[in-house]
Structure formats: structure tokens, C-alpha cells
Amino acid sequence: MSSQRQDLLKRLKTDSFDLLVIGGGITGAGIALDAATRRLKVALVEKGDFASGTSSKSTKLVHGGLRYLKQLELRLVREVGRERAIVHRLAPHLVKSEKMLLPIVRGGTYGKVGTSFGLWLYDFLASVTGTDRRRMLSKQKTLNEEPLLRNDGLLGSGLYAEYRTDDARLTIEVVKTAIRHGAVCLNYVEAENFTENKGKISGANCLDHANGERFGIAANLTVSAAGPWVDGLRKKDNSLTGKRLFLSKGAHIVVAWERLPLKHATYFDVPVGRMIFAIPRQRTVYIGTTETPFEGNTNHVFANLPEVEYLLNGANRMFPTAKLTLSDVESTWAGMRPLIYEEGKSAGEMSRKDEMFVSPSGLISIAGGKLTGYRKMAGKVVDLVVKKLASGHSRQFSACQTHQVSLSENPFENAAEVIDFQKVIEEKLKPFGLPGFYAAYLVENYGRPALAIIDQALAISETGEEAILKSELRHCFEHELVLKPADFFERRTGRLYFNIRSVEQHLEAVLRAFQVQFQWPESTLQQEREDMLRLLKNTCPMKS
Ligand code: FAD
């Protein structure tokens, strides 16, 4: 066990907290950070790895949600639209500005006038200024910008500003920042049930999945930010009444950029139903998402063949020369949107607004919402928490601070600094003989620690991909609470989705490094190997 984990575990067992947060997705992480920066004593437990729920399975956009304009959710568009700029400022290496192309096609969702007005309103609500404002392009200019687009039926396009990120990295950076501010956050600890004192929740009984131990956490207040699992915990609290969750499934596929060499992220119509994104990312392009009611095991959510085919068909229809086939799909992922159920509405029509429930025992549950709005959601929850904590006591708490809390220890001032730093990394990487995308990958993933990762690989005089990968792993052991190979391959590095070949190629070396780090017996090593092989298979269902 790492010394950091040991220390955090000890504090979970022995300290008494103002607030216990259940769930280490972006919502729970945001609440822990907000509360810690207001000087509350906070604990957070996550039953799997941080971001192992929906917060690693999104479209990875910090966006205003253009489609919510259509549903006339102007307030939501405005709120999340403005949040984009704040989250970008807090982590400019991780939340990056990205121009999005919206082709206008005959018979499509948006006409020329509608698109022009819609994008103008979108920018207006989100206070977008200067060159980031939307531009409307003629058919010819659109084809110059994106030659792969289908020619027939194309009327023109709108080019507008969005931000892209990595959802799991954003979550882990928020968790790490919360820990730096005194929160005690630990993964692989499940809240099994609640403890009560005079009818009020006084904490939770927990199971440490890393060693099988059970222990209690004492807290004045408890917040459930368990995403798709919120109703399960409300049931344990005997408070599952009134509004409930509705889970909708969304899948994505990943192809090599060479097979769909897009110049721009694109948001386009598919024949039946919703619009989908195709987003270039380093050596790949990912395409998604679908939207269907989710049924089944909430701990086992993967894309299936019909979903993969639906996305391939959608992409082939918009980019007909690409002729993508099943064999082009390198990887996939799928997640569950925890929506608030609305009678008579389809999954696509249900609101993405967040909602809080407070039960008679005092359990505060928060669900719905978006990755983009995590800071605002957290602010709302912690406002309620401090109100409850302050009532009848003399304690005073400040207002939300997180708009000024940078999400890295040694932050970048702005996007220009990130670009300069990436050039330094490109130079430093030359001896390793790696493909060109590696500099962007390391900087977007780790920020400034990318330099130390390379230096450490150089210090042991190794070059090549495995040297960098081992050095990344060391960094993750020391600073990012990884416990299992999937934590590293899927959520700390995104390699499972965006560089799956590197996972297949270096799996054994990584497993051995884990064995040494955690002194696994051969049986554990074999179990972890089988888990990873199963994960690889589920991630690429068309290969089986
Ligand atoms: P989760 O990330 O699911 O976190 C809940 C956590 O609670 C889980 O990790 C779970 O393991 C843990 N947990 C559950 N029970 C317990 C327990 N008993 N003890 C301890 N831990 C427990 N939003 C955007 O802004 N931009 C997008 O581009 C976008 N795209 C999306 C695409 C798809 C396909 C989907 C599904 C969603 C998308 N979203 C997007 C929405 C966004 O991803 C979610 O709103 C957000 O990730 C939800 O985070 P969460 O923390 O509430 O839930």
C-alpha cells in the first residue's frame, strides 16, 4: 500500500468530519474541493477508482450544450456556457479551446437562419467575445475548412467555440486539489450503509475494497454524489420517494486519425434521432454519442455492436470518402447519464438540470447536471451544507472560492504558456523517438509534471515508449492514488481509448511494475492480468 493511501485511510478511520461525500466522480470531487476551500473538514469515498462511473465516459467537452438551446433551456446554456471559460482558466492545459464546425445540410436539424441565430444566442448567453465568436461559412468555405464533408445537400456551416477536456483527468485533478486543501479522499472505499444518531445520519459504514476491511466514518452531514447510484443510496436511507433517476446510455467509438483525418471537431446530423460529434484527439478521432434507455448491470457498461454500427453509419454518411468499417474501430466506451425522470419524455428530451434531494434523516443527494457545471453544482451543495452546519452554532464559513482555485500545483497562467511549454517538451522528447502526438499527450495529461516524467525516464538512461510509460506509472504511483492497472491505462492516461496498441504492447511490463509496487503474489498478478484482458475485450467488442 502506498504511504499516501495509508495516511488517508488512517485519517478516514480516526477523524471526525463536518462532511462526508459519497462518490468520487466530478460532482463529488467538486463538492470536496469546494468544502475544503471553505475550511470544512471533508472526507470523500469512492467505491471504485475516481471517475470510474460516468465521469470517464462522457464526450469530454466542457461545453454550453448547444442542443439545450433547442429545448429552450436558456438558463442552463448560459450557466454552463460561462463556466467553460472559468474551468479553462483554472486548468488551461487540460481544458482547451476547440473550434467546432456545425455543417448545415438540406433537411437537417438546423437551417441557415436558425444556425446563425442559434450560435449567436449561444455566444451571447456564454459571453463569448472577439475571434471566438461564431462565424457563418458558405458552402465553399466550409469545404475548404473540412474537405471530407459530404458535398451534396451541404448548404454551409457555422464555426463556433467550445472547449474539450479529459473528464477523468479533470476529476483526478479536482480530487488532488481537494486533498492539497485538506480533504481526505480515497478510492476503492465503498459506503455500504449509513450510521444514525437520533434519526439523523451520522456517517457511513464503509468497506475498503483494497484489503477487505470494514470501518466507520463519522460526519456531521453526508452528501451522496453517487451519480447513477444515487437512488440506490436513497433506498438504503428509506427516502426513495418522489422524483427518481432515469439512466440513459451513451456510447462512443475511436478510430485512427489517418482513417478520418478531420481538420475540425464537427457536430452533425445522423439520419435517425440526435446529432453526434466527431472530435480529433492526438492520434485519433472519436465519434459519439448515442442515447438510449439504459437497462442492466450499472457496474458493467460497454458499447454494443448496434451502437458501434450506428455511429459508424452516421460518420460515413457525413464523411462518405472515409468508408469506415468495423475493423477501423480501435476502441469504444459507454456511460450512463443520471437524468431526473420526467413523465412522457424520451431520454433525449429529458432535462440535464441538476437536482438536490434532502431526506428526513438529513441525507443530501445530488444528481443530474453535467461535467461542465460541476463547480456550480458543488457551490450549491456546499452553500446548503454550511447553512446547516452554521445553524445553532457560532461557526462562520466563507462563500464559494473555487473560481480562483487553480487545478494544479504549479499552474499555467494561460493557453499561450501551455503552447510554449509544449515546445519545450517536444525538444526534450526527441531522444525517445516517439510519434509527434506525444508532447501534446503528456502536457494535456499531466501539465508541468510532464517535464519531471521525461527527466526521470532520461535519468535511468532508457528511451522509447516503454521508458516514458514506466515513468508515467511511477508518477501515478506517487501522486495519483492508482491501485489497479485499469486506473492507469483507462483513467490516468486515457491510453485504453486513445492509444490501445500501447496498452496491448506494454501490459506485461505494467503488470510487473504493479506486482513490485504492491508486492502482489502470483495469484493476484494473474487475476489482474485476466481483468485487464477482459477490459480490453469489452472495450473493443467488434474484435471478439
Ligand atoms: P459519476 O461520475 O458516475 O460519479 C459517481 C461515483 O459514485 C461513481 O464513481 C461511483 O463509483 C461512486 N459511488 C456510487 N455508489 C457509491 C458508494 N456506495 N460508495 C462510494 N462510491 C460510490 N457532460 C458535459 O459537460 N460534457 C459532455 O461532453 C458530456 N458528455 C456526456 C456523454 C455521455 C455519453 C454521458 C453518459 C454523459 C455526458 N455528460 C457530459 C454528463 C457528465 O458526464 C455527467 O453529468 C457527470 O460525469 C456525472 O458525474 P457524477 O460525479 O455525478 O457521477
Coordinates of C-alpha atoms and ligand atoms in Angstrom, one line a residue:
M1 CA 0.0 0.0 0.0
S2 CA 1.4 3.5 -0.8
S3 CA 2.2 5.7 2.2
Q4 CA -0.3 8.3 0.9
R5 CA -3.1 5.7 0.9
Q6 CA -2.1 4.5 4.3
D7 CA -2.2 8.0 5.7
L8 CA -5.6 8.9 4.1
L9 CA -7.1 5.6 5.3
K10 CA -5.9 6.2 8.9
R11 CA -7.5 9.7 8.9
L12 CA -10.8 8.3 7.5
K13 CA -10.9 5.9 10.4
T14 CA -9.9 8.2 13.2
D15 CA -11.0 11.7 12.4
S16 CA -14.5 13.1 12.8
F17 CA -15.7 15.2 9.8
D18 CA -18.0 18.1 9.1
L19 CA -18.9 16.5 5.8
L20 CA -18.8 13.0 4.2
V21 CA -19.1 12.9 0.4
I22 CA -20.0 9.6 -1.2
G23 CA -18.9 9.3 -4.8
G24 CA -15.6 10.3 -6.5
G25 CA -16.9 11.4 -9.9
I26 CA -16.7 15.0 -10.9
T27 CA -19.7 16.0 -8.8
G28 CA -18.3 14.5 -5.5
A29 CA -14.8 15.8 -6.3
G30 CA -16.1 19.3 -6.9
I31 CA -18.0 19.2 -3.6
A32 CA -15.0 18.0 -1.7
L33 CA -12.9 20.8 -3.1
D34 CA -15.5 23.5 -2.6
A35 CA -16.0 22.4 1.0
A36 CA -12.3 22.0 1.8
T37 CA -11.6 25.5 0.5
R38 CA -14.2 26.9 2.8
R39 CA -12.3 25.2 5.7
L40 CA -14.7 22.4 6.3
K41 CA -13.3 19.0 7.4
V42 CA -14.2 16.8 4.5
A43 CA -14.0 13.1 3.7
L44 CA -14.7 11.6 0.3
V45 CA -15.1 7.9 -0.5
E46 CA -15.3 6.3 -3.9
K47 CA -16.3 2.6 -4.3
G48 CA -14.1 2.1 -7.4
D49 CA -11.5 4.3 -8.9
F50 CA -12.0 8.1 -9.0
A51 CA -14.1 8.9 -12.2
S52 CA -14.8 5.2 -12.8
G53 CA -18.5 6.0 -13.2
T54 CA -19.9 8.4 -15.7
S55 CA -17.1 10.9 -15.3
S56 CA -14.7 9.0 -17.5
K57 CA -17.4 8.1 -20.1
S58 CA -18.6 11.5 -21.4
T59 CA -18.0 13.2 -24.7
K60 CA -15.2 15.0 -22.9
L61 CA -16.5 18.5 -23.8
V62 CA -16.7 21.4 -21.4
H63 CA -19.5 22.9 -23.4
G64 CA -22.6 25.1 -23.3
G65 CA -24.8 22.3 -24.7
L66 CA -25.9 23.8 -28.0
R67 CA -28.8 21.3 -28.2
Y68 CA -30.3 22.6 -24.9
L69 CA -31.0 25.8 -26.9
K70 CA -33.5 23.8 -28.9
Q71 CA -35.1 22.7 -25.6
L72 CA -35.2 26.4 -24.7
E73 CA -33.1 25.8 -21.5
L74 CA -31.6 29.2 -21.8
R75 CA -30.6 29.4 -18.2
L76 CA -28.7 26.1 -18.4
V77 CA -27.0 27.2 -21.6
R78 CA -26.0 30.5 -20.0
E79 CA -24.7 29.0 -16.8
V80 CA -22.6 26.2 -18.3
G81 CA -21.6 28.5 -21.2
R82 CA -20.0 30.8 -18.7
E83 CA -18.5 28.0 -16.7
R84 CA -16.4 26.9 -19.7
A85 CA -14.3 30.0 -19.5
I86 CA -13.7 29.6 -15.7
V87 CA -12.7 26.0 -15.9
H88 CA -10.4 26.7 -18.8
R89 CA -8.7 29.4 -16.7
L90 CA -8.3 27.0 -13.8
A91 CA -6.6 24.4 -15.9
P92 CA -5.6 25.7 -19.3
H93 CA -3.5 22.6 -20.2
L94 CA -6.5 20.3 -19.6
V95 CA -9.5 22.3 -20.8
K96 CA -8.6 23.6 -24.2
S97 CA -10.4 25.8 -26.6
E98 CA -11.6 24.0 -29.7
K99 CA -13.4 25.3 -32.8
M100 CA -16.5 23.2 -33.6
L101 CA -17.9 23.0 -37.1
L102 CA -21.7 22.7 -37.5
P103 CA -22.5 21.7 -41.1
I104 CA -25.8 22.9 -42.4
V105 CA -27.4 20.3 -44.6
R106 CA -30.7 20.2 -46.6
G107 CA -33.4 18.8 -44.3
G108 CA -31.1 18.8 -41.2
T109 CA -31.8 19.8 -37.6
Y110 CA -30.7 23.4 -38.1
G111 CA -31.3 25.7 -41.2
K112 CA -29.1 28.5 -42.2
V113 CA -31.0 31.3 -40.4
G114 CA -31.7 29.1 -37.4
T115 CA -28.0 28.2 -37.1
S116 CA -26.8 31.7 -37.4
F117 CA -29.3 33.0 -34.8
G118 CA -28.8 29.9 -32.5
L119 CA -25.0 30.2 -32.5
W120 CA -25.2 34.0 -32.0
L121 CA -27.5 33.4 -29.0
Y122 CA -25.2 30.7 -27.7
D123 CA -22.2 33.1 -27.8
F124 CA -24.3 35.9 -26.3
L125 CA -25.5 33.7 -23.4
A126 CA -22.0 32.5 -22.7
S127 CA -20.4 36.0 -23.0
V128 CA -18.1 34.8 -25.9
T129 CA -16.2 37.7 -27.3
G130 CA -13.6 38.6 -30.1
T131 CA -12.4 35.9 -32.5
D132 CA -14.1 33.2 -30.5
R133 CA -17.5 34.4 -31.7
R134 CA -19.2 32.2 -34.2
R135 CA -18.6 32.7 -38.0
M136 CA -21.0 31.6 -40.6
L137 CA -19.4 30.0 -43.7
S138 CA -20.5 29.5 -47.3
K139 CA -20.6 26.0 -48.8
Q140 CA -17.2 26.5 -50.5
K141 CA -15.6 27.9 -47.4
T142 CA -17.0 25.0 -45.4
L143 CA -15.4 22.5 -47.8
N144 CA -12.1 24.4 -47.6
E145 CA -12.3 24.1 -43.8
E146 CA -13.3 20.5 -43.9
P147 CA -12.8 18.8 -47.3
L148 CA -14.1 15.4 -46.0
L149 CA -17.6 16.6 -45.6
R150 CA -20.2 15.3 -48.0
N151 CA -20.8 17.8 -50.8
D152 CA -24.4 17.0 -51.8
G153 CA -27.0 18.7 -49.7
L154 CA -24.4 20.9 -47.9
L155 CA -25.5 24.5 -47.6
G156 CA -22.8 26.0 -45.5
S157 CA -21.8 25.8 -41.8
G158 CA -21.3 27.6 -38.5
L159 CA -17.9 27.6 -36.8
Y160 CA -18.1 28.3 -33.1
A161 CA -16.1 28.0 -29.9
E162 CA -16.2 25.0 -27.5
Y163 CA -13.7 23.5 -25.0
R164 CA -12.5 19.9 -24.9
T165 CA -11.0 18.1 -21.9
D166 CA -10.4 14.7 -20.5
D167 CA -13.2 14.1 -18.0
A168 CA -11.2 11.5 -15.9
R169 CA -8.1 13.8 -15.7
L170 CA -10.3 16.7 -14.7
T171 CA -11.8 14.7 -11.9
I172 CA -8.4 13.4 -10.6
E173 CA -7.0 17.0 -10.7
V174 CA -10.0 18.2 -8.7
V175 CA -9.5 15.3 -6.2
K176 CA -5.8 16.1 -5.9
T177 CA -6.5 19.8 -5.4
A178 CA -9.1 18.9 -2.7
I179 CA -6.5 16.7 -0.9
R180 CA -4.0 19.6 -1.1
H181 CA -6.6 21.7 0.7
G182 CA -7.0 19.2 3.5
A183 CA -9.8 16.9 2.2
V184 CA -9.4 13.2 2.9
C185 CA -10.3 11.5 -0.4
L186 CA -9.9 7.8 -1.1
N187 CA -10.7 5.5 -3.9
Y188 CA -11.8 1.8 -3.6
V189 CA -13.8 2.6 -0.4
E190 CA -17.5 1.9 -0.6
A191 CA -20.1 3.4 1.7
E192 CA -22.2 0.3 2.4
N193 CA -24.9 1.8 4.6
F194 CA -25.5 4.8 6.9
T195 CA -25.0 5.2 10.6
E196 CA -27.6 7.1 12.5
N197 CA -27.9 9.0 15.7
K198 CA -31.4 10.0 16.9
G199 CA -32.9 9.5 13.5
K200 CA -30.2 11.6 11.7
I201 CA -27.4 10.3 9.6
S202 CA -24.1 10.5 11.4
G203 CA -21.8 9.0 8.8
A204 CA -21.4 5.7 7.0
N205 CA -20.1 2.1 7.4
C206 CA -17.5 1.5 4.7
L207 CA -15.7 -1.4 3.0
D208 CA -12.1 -0.9 1.9
H209 CA -12.0 -3.0 -1.3
A210 CA -8.2 -2.9 -1.3
N211 CA -7.9 -5.0 1.8
G212 CA -11.5 -6.2 2.7
E213 CA -11.6 -4.3 5.9
R214 CA -14.8 -2.6 7.2
F215 CA -14.8 0.6 9.2
G216 CA -17.0 3.6 10.1
I217 CA -16.7 7.2 9.1
A218 CA -18.2 9.8 11.4
A219 CA -19.5 13.0 9.9
N220 CA -22.0 15.7 10.8
L221 CA -23.5 15.8 7.3
T222 CA -23.5 13.3 4.4
V223 CA -23.8 14.1 0.7
S224 CA -24.4 11.5 -1.8
A225 CA -22.9 12.4 -5.2
A226 CA -23.2 8.8 -6.4
G227 CA -24.3 9.7 -10.0
P228 CA -26.2 6.7 -11.4
W229 CA -26.2 5.0 -8.0
V230 CA -27.9 7.9 -6.1
D231 CA -31.3 6.2 -6.0
G232 CA -29.6 3.0 -4.6
L233 CA -28.3 5.0 -1.6
R234 CA -31.7 6.9 -1.2
K235 CA -33.3 3.4 -0.9
K236 CA -30.8 2.5 1.8
D237 CA -31.8 5.7 3.6
N238 CA -35.5 4.8 3.1
S239 CA -36.0 8.0 1.3
L240 CA -36.6 6.9 -2.3
T241 CA -39.8 8.8 -2.8
G242 CA -41.0 11.4 -5.4
K243 CA -38.6 12.2 -8.2
R244 CA -36.3 9.4 -9.4
L245 CA -33.3 8.9 -11.7
F246 CA -33.6 7.8 -15.3
L247 CA -30.4 6.3 -16.7
S248 CA -29.7 6.9 -20.4
K249 CA -26.8 5.2 -22.1
G250 CA -24.4 6.9 -24.4
A251 CA -21.6 5.2 -26.5
H252 CA -18.5 6.4 -28.3
I253 CA -16.1 4.9 -30.8
V254 CA -12.5 5.7 -31.6
V255 CA -10.8 5.4 -35.0
A256 CA -7.2 6.3 -36.1
W257 CA -6.9 9.9 -37.3
E258 CA -5.4 8.7 -40.6
R259 CA -8.8 6.9 -41.2
L260 CA -10.8 10.1 -40.6
P261 CA -8.3 13.0 -41.0
L262 CA -10.6 15.8 -39.8
K263 CA -9.3 19.3 -39.5
H264 CA -12.0 20.3 -37.1
A265 CA -14.2 18.9 -34.4
T266 CA -17.6 18.5 -36.1
Y267 CA -21.2 18.3 -34.8
F268 CA -23.5 16.8 -37.3
D269 CA -26.9 15.2 -38.0
V270 CA -27.4 11.5 -38.2
P271 CA -30.4 10.1 -40.0
V272 CA -32.5 8.9 -37.0
G273 CA -32.5 10.9 -33.9
R274 CA -29.8 13.0 -32.4
M275 CA -26.8 14.9 -33.6
I276 CA -23.3 13.4 -32.9
F277 CA -19.8 14.7 -32.5
A278 CA -16.6 13.7 -34.3
I279 CA -13.6 15.1 -32.3
P280 CA -9.9 14.8 -33.3
R281 CA -7.7 13.9 -30.3
Q282 CA -4.0 13.4 -30.7
R283 CA -3.6 10.3 -32.9
T284 CA -7.3 9.5 -33.1
V285 CA -10.8 10.8 -33.8
Y286 CA -13.7 9.8 -31.5
I287 CA -17.3 9.8 -32.5
G288 CA -20.4 9.9 -30.3
T289 CA -22.8 9.7 -28.8
T290 CA -25.9 7.5 -28.8
E291 CA -28.8 7.9 -26.5
T292 CA -31.0 5.0 -25.4
P293 CA -32.6 4.0 -22.1
F294 CA -30.1 2.0 -20.0
E295 CA -31.1 -1.4 -18.6
G296 CA -28.8 -3.9 -17.0
N297 CA -25.8 -4.0 -14.6
T298 CA -24.7 -0.5 -13.7
N299 CA -21.2 -1.7 -12.9
H300 CA -20.8 -3.2 -16.4
V301 CA -21.4 -0.7 -19.1
F302 CA -19.9 -1.1 -22.6
A303 CA -20.8 -0.2 -26.2
N304 CA -22.5 -2.9 -28.1
L305 CA -22.3 -3.8 -31.8
P306 CA -25.6 -1.9 -32.9
E307 CA -24.3 1.2 -31.2
V308 CA -20.9 0.9 -32.9
E309 CA -22.6 0.4 -36.3
Y310 CA -25.0 3.3 -35.7
L311 CA -22.0 5.7 -35.1
L312 CA -20.0 4.3 -38.0
N313 CA -23.0 4.8 -40.3
G314 CA -23.5 8.3 -39.1
A315 CA -19.9 9.2 -39.7
N316 CA -19.8 7.5 -43.1
R317 CA -22.9 9.4 -44.2
M318 CA -21.3 12.8 -43.3
F319 CA -17.8 11.9 -44.4
P320 CA -18.5 9.4 -47.3
T321 CA -15.0 9.1 -48.6
A322 CA -13.7 7.8 -45.3
K323 CA -15.6 4.5 -45.8
L324 CA -15.1 3.5 -42.2
T325 CA -15.7 -0.2 -41.3
L326 CA -15.9 -2.2 -38.1
S327 CA -12.2 -3.1 -38.5
D328 CA -11.3 0.6 -38.2
V329 CA -12.8 0.9 -34.7
E330 CA -9.8 0.7 -32.3
S331 CA -11.7 1.3 -29.1
T332 CA -15.1 2.2 -27.5
W333 CA -16.6 3.4 -24.3
A334 CA -20.1 3.9 -22.9
G335 CA -21.6 5.6 -19.9
M336 CA -24.9 6.3 -18.1
R337 CA -26.4 9.7 -17.8
P338 CA -28.1 10.1 -14.5
L339 CA -31.1 12.2 -15.6
I340 CA -34.1 13.2 -13.5
Y341 CA -37.0 11.2 -14.8
E342 CA -39.8 13.3 -16.5
E343 CA -43.1 11.6 -17.3
G344 CA -43.8 11.3 -21.1
K345 CA -40.4 12.4 -22.3
S346 CA -37.8 10.4 -24.2
A347 CA -34.2 10.1 -23.0
G348 CA -33.1 12.8 -25.4
E349 CA -35.8 15.2 -24.3
M350 CA -35.2 14.9 -20.5
S351 CA -33.5 17.9 -18.8
R352 CA -29.8 17.9 -17.9
K353 CA -30.5 20.1 -15.0
D354 CA -29.2 19.0 -11.6
E355 CA -31.4 18.5 -8.6
M356 CA -30.9 18.1 -4.9
F357 CA -32.9 16.0 -2.6
V358 CA -32.8 16.3 1.2
S359 CA -34.2 13.4 3.2
P360 CA -35.8 13.4 6.6
S361 CA -32.6 11.8 8.0
G362 CA -30.6 14.6 6.6
L363 CA -29.0 12.8 3.6
I364 CA -28.3 15.3 0.8
S365 CA -28.4 13.7 -2.6
I366 CA -27.4 15.5 -5.8
A367 CA -27.9 14.1 -9.3
G368 CA -28.3 15.2 -12.9
G369 CA -26.3 18.1 -14.3
K370 CA -23.2 18.0 -16.5
L371 CA -19.4 17.7 -16.2
T372 CA -19.2 21.3 -17.3
G373 CA -21.3 22.6 -14.5
Y374 CA -19.6 20.7 -11.7
R375 CA -18.3 23.8 -9.9
K376 CA -21.7 25.5 -9.8
M377 CA -23.3 22.3 -8.6
A378 CA -20.7 21.9 -5.9
G379 CA -21.2 25.5 -4.8
K380 CA -25.0 25.0 -4.5
V381 CA -24.5 21.8 -2.4
V382 CA -21.9 23.4 -0.1
D383 CA -24.0 26.5 0.4
L384 CA -26.7 24.2 1.8
V385 CA -24.1 22.3 3.9
V386 CA -22.6 25.4 5.5
K387 CA -26.1 26.8 6.2
K388 CA -27.0 23.6 8.1
L389 CA -23.6 23.5 9.9
A390 CA -23.8 27.1 10.9
S391 CA -27.4 27.0 12.2
G392 CA -27.4 26.9 16.0
H393 CA -23.5 27.2 16.1
S394 CA -21.1 30.1 16.1
R395 CA -19.2 28.8 13.1
Q396 CA -18.8 31.1 10.1
F397 CA -18.0 29.9 6.6
S398 CA -16.9 31.9 3.5
A399 CA -18.7 31.9 0.2
C400 CA -17.6 29.6 -2.7
Q401 CA -13.9 30.1 -3.5
T402 CA -13.3 27.6 -6.3
H403 CA -13.4 30.1 -9.2
Q404 CA -10.0 31.2 -8.0
V405 CA -8.5 27.8 -7.0
S406 CA -6.2 26.6 -9.8
L407 CA -6.4 22.9 -10.5
S408 CA -2.7 22.2 -10.5
E409 CA 0.1 22.7 -8.0
N410 CA 2.2 24.7 -10.4
P411 CA -0.3 26.2 -12.8
F412 CA 0.0 27.7 -16.2
E413 CA -1.1 31.4 -16.4
N414 CA -2.9 30.9 -19.8
A415 CA -3.1 28.9 -23.0
A416 CA 0.0 30.7 -24.5
E417 CA 2.1 29.4 -21.7
V418 CA 0.9 25.9 -22.3
I419 CA 1.9 26.2 -26.0
D420 CA 5.4 27.4 -25.0
F421 CA 5.8 24.6 -22.5
Q422 CA 4.7 22.0 -25.1
K423 CA 7.5 23.2 -27.4
V424 CA 10.0 22.5 -24.5
I425 CA 8.5 19.0 -24.1
E426 CA 8.8 18.4 -27.9
E427 CA 12.5 19.1 -27.7
K428 CA 13.0 17.0 -24.6
L429 CA 11.2 14.1 -26.2
K430 CA 13.5 13.9 -29.3
P431 CA 15.9 11.2 -27.9
F432 CA 12.9 8.9 -27.3
G433 CA 11.9 8.6 -31.0
L434 CA 8.2 8.8 -30.2
P435 CA 5.4 9.8 -32.6
G436 CA 4.6 13.6 -32.8
F437 CA 1.4 13.5 -30.7
Y438 CA 3.3 12.5 -27.5
A439 CA 4.2 16.1 -26.5
A440 CA 0.5 17.2 -26.6
Y441 CA -0.5 14.0 -24.8
L442 CA 1.9 14.4 -21.9
V443 CA 1.2 18.1 -21.5
E444 CA -2.6 17.7 -21.7
N445 CA -2.5 14.8 -19.3
Y446 CA -0.1 15.9 -16.6
G447 CA 0.6 19.6 -17.1
R448 CA 4.0 20.7 -15.8
P449 CA 4.9 17.3 -14.2
A450 CA 5.3 16.1 -17.8
L451 CA 8.9 17.5 -17.6
A452 CA 9.7 15.5 -14.5
I453 CA 8.3 12.4 -16.1
I454 CA 10.6 12.8 -19.1
D455 CA 13.6 13.6 -16.9
Q456 CA 13.0 10.5 -14.8
A457 CA 13.0 8.3 -17.9
L458 CA 16.2 10.0 -19.1
A459 CA 17.8 9.5 -15.6
I460 CA 17.5 5.8 -15.9
S461 CA 19.0 6.1 -19.5
E462 CA 16.1 4.5 -21.2
T463 CA 14.3 5.7 -24.3
G464 CA 11.3 4.6 -26.4
E465 CA 7.6 4.4 -25.4
E466 CA 8.1 1.9 -22.6
A467 CA 10.5 4.2 -20.8
I468 CA 8.0 7.1 -20.8
L469 CA 5.2 4.8 -19.9
K470 CA 7.1 3.4 -16.9
S471 CA 8.0 6.9 -15.8
E472 CA 4.3 7.9 -16.1
L473 CA 3.4 4.9 -13.9
R474 CA 5.9 5.9 -11.3
H475 CA 4.4 9.4 -11.2
C476 CA 0.9 7.9 -10.9
F477 CA 2.0 5.6 -8.0
E478 CA 3.5 8.6 -6.2
H479 CA 0.9 11.3 -6.8
E480 CA -2.3 9.9 -8.2
L481 CA -3.5 7.0 -6.0
V482 CA -3.5 4.3 -8.7
L483 CA -4.2 0.9 -7.3
K484 CA -5.0 -1.2 -10.4
P485 CA -3.7 -1.4 -13.9
A486 CA -7.0 -0.1 -15.3
D487 CA -6.7 3.0 -13.2
F488 CA -3.5 3.8 -15.0
F489 CA -4.5 2.7 -18.5
E490 CA -8.0 4.0 -18.6
R491 CA -8.4 7.0 -16.3
R492 CA -4.9 8.4 -15.6
T493 CA -3.6 8.2 -19.2
G494 CA -6.6 7.5 -21.4
R495 CA -4.5 5.0 -23.3
L496 CA -7.2 2.4 -23.3
Y497 CA -9.3 4.6 -25.6
F498 CA -6.8 6.7 -27.5
N499 CA -3.7 4.5 -27.8
I500 CA -4.9 1.0 -27.2
R501 CA -2.0 -0.5 -29.0
S502 CA 0.3 0.8 -26.3
V503 CA -1.8 -1.0 -23.7
E504 CA -1.6 -4.3 -25.5
Q505 CA 2.1 -3.9 -26.1
H506 CA 3.2 -2.8 -22.6
L507 CA 0.6 -4.6 -20.5
E508 CA 3.1 -7.2 -19.1
A509 CA 5.7 -4.6 -18.1
V510 CA 3.0 -2.6 -16.3
L511 CA 1.6 -5.6 -14.6
R512 CA 5.1 -6.5 -13.3
A513 CA 5.6 -2.9 -12.1
F514 CA 2.4 -3.2 -10.1
Q515 CA 3.5 -6.5 -8.7
V516 CA 6.7 -5.0 -7.4
Q517 CA 5.0 -1.8 -6.1
F518 CA 2.2 -3.6 -4.2
Q519 CA 4.1 -6.9 -3.6
W520 CA 1.3 -8.9 -5.3
P521 CA 1.5 -12.7 -5.1
E522 CA 1.4 -14.5 -8.4
S523 CA -2.3 -15.2 -7.9
T524 CA -3.1 -11.5 -7.7
L525 CA -1.0 -10.8 -10.7
Q526 CA -2.9 -13.5 -12.7
Q527 CA -6.2 -12.1 -11.5
E528 CA -5.3 -8.5 -12.6
R529 CA -4.0 -9.8 -15.9
E530 CA -7.3 -11.5 -16.6
D531 CA -9.3 -8.4 -15.5
M532 CA -7.2 -6.3 -18.0
L533 CA -7.7 -8.8 -20.8
R534 CA -11.4 -8.8 -20.2
L535 CA -11.5 -5.0 -20.2
L536 CA -9.6 -4.9 -23.5
K537 CA -12.1 -7.3 -25.0
N538 CA -15.1 -5.3 -23.7
T539 CA -13.6 -2.1 -25.0
C540 CA -13.3 -3.5 -28.5
P541 CA -16.4 -5.7 -28.9
M542 CA -16.1 -6.0 -32.7
K543 CA -12.8 -7.9 -32.3
S544 CA -14.3 -10.8 -30.4
Ligands
FAD1 P1 -20.3 9.7 -11.6 O1 -19.2 10.1 -12.4 O2 -21.0 8.5 -12.1 O3 -19.8 9.5 -10.2 C1 -20.5 8.9 -9.2 C2 -19.5 8.0 -8.4 O4 -20.1 7.5 -7.2 C3 -19.1 6.8 -9.2 O5 -17.7 6.9 -9.5 C4 -19.4 5.6 -8.3 O6 -18.5 4.5 -8.4 C5 -19.5 6.3 -6.9 N1 -20.3 5.5 -6.0 C6 -21.6 5.0 -6.2 N2 -22.0 4.5 -5.1 C7 -21.0 4.6 -4.1 C8 -20.9 4.1 -2.8 N3 -21.9 3.5 -2.2 N4 -19.8 4.4 -2.1 C9 -18.8 5.1 -2.7 N5 -18.8 5.5 -4.0 C10 -20.0 5.3 -4.7 N6 -21.2 16.5 -19.6 C11 -20.5 17.5 -20.1 O7 -20.4 18.6 -19.5 N7 -19.9 17.4 -21.3 C12 -20.0 16.3 -22.1 O8 -19.4 16.3 -23.2 C13 -20.8 15.2 -21.7 N8 -21.0 14.1 -22.4 C14 -21.6 13.1 -21.9 C15 -21.7 11.9 -22.7 C16 -22.3 10.8 -22.2 C17 -22.4 9.5 -23.0 C18 -22.7 10.7 -20.8 C19 -23.2 9.5 -20.2 C20 -22.6 11.9 -20.0 C21 -22.1 13.1 -20.6 N9 -22.0 14.2 -19.8 C22 -21.4 15.3 -20.3 C23 -22.5 14.3 -18.5 C24 -21.4 14.1 -17.4 O9 -20.6 13.1 -17.8 C25 -22.1 13.7 -16.1 O10 -23.0 14.7 -15.7 C26 -21.0 13.6 -14.9 O11 -19.9 12.9 -15.3 C27 -21.7 13.0 -13.7 O12 -20.8 12.9 -12.7 P2 -21.1 12.4 -11.3 O13 -19.9 12.6 -10.4 O14 -22.4 13.0 -10.8 O15 -21.4 10.8 -11.5

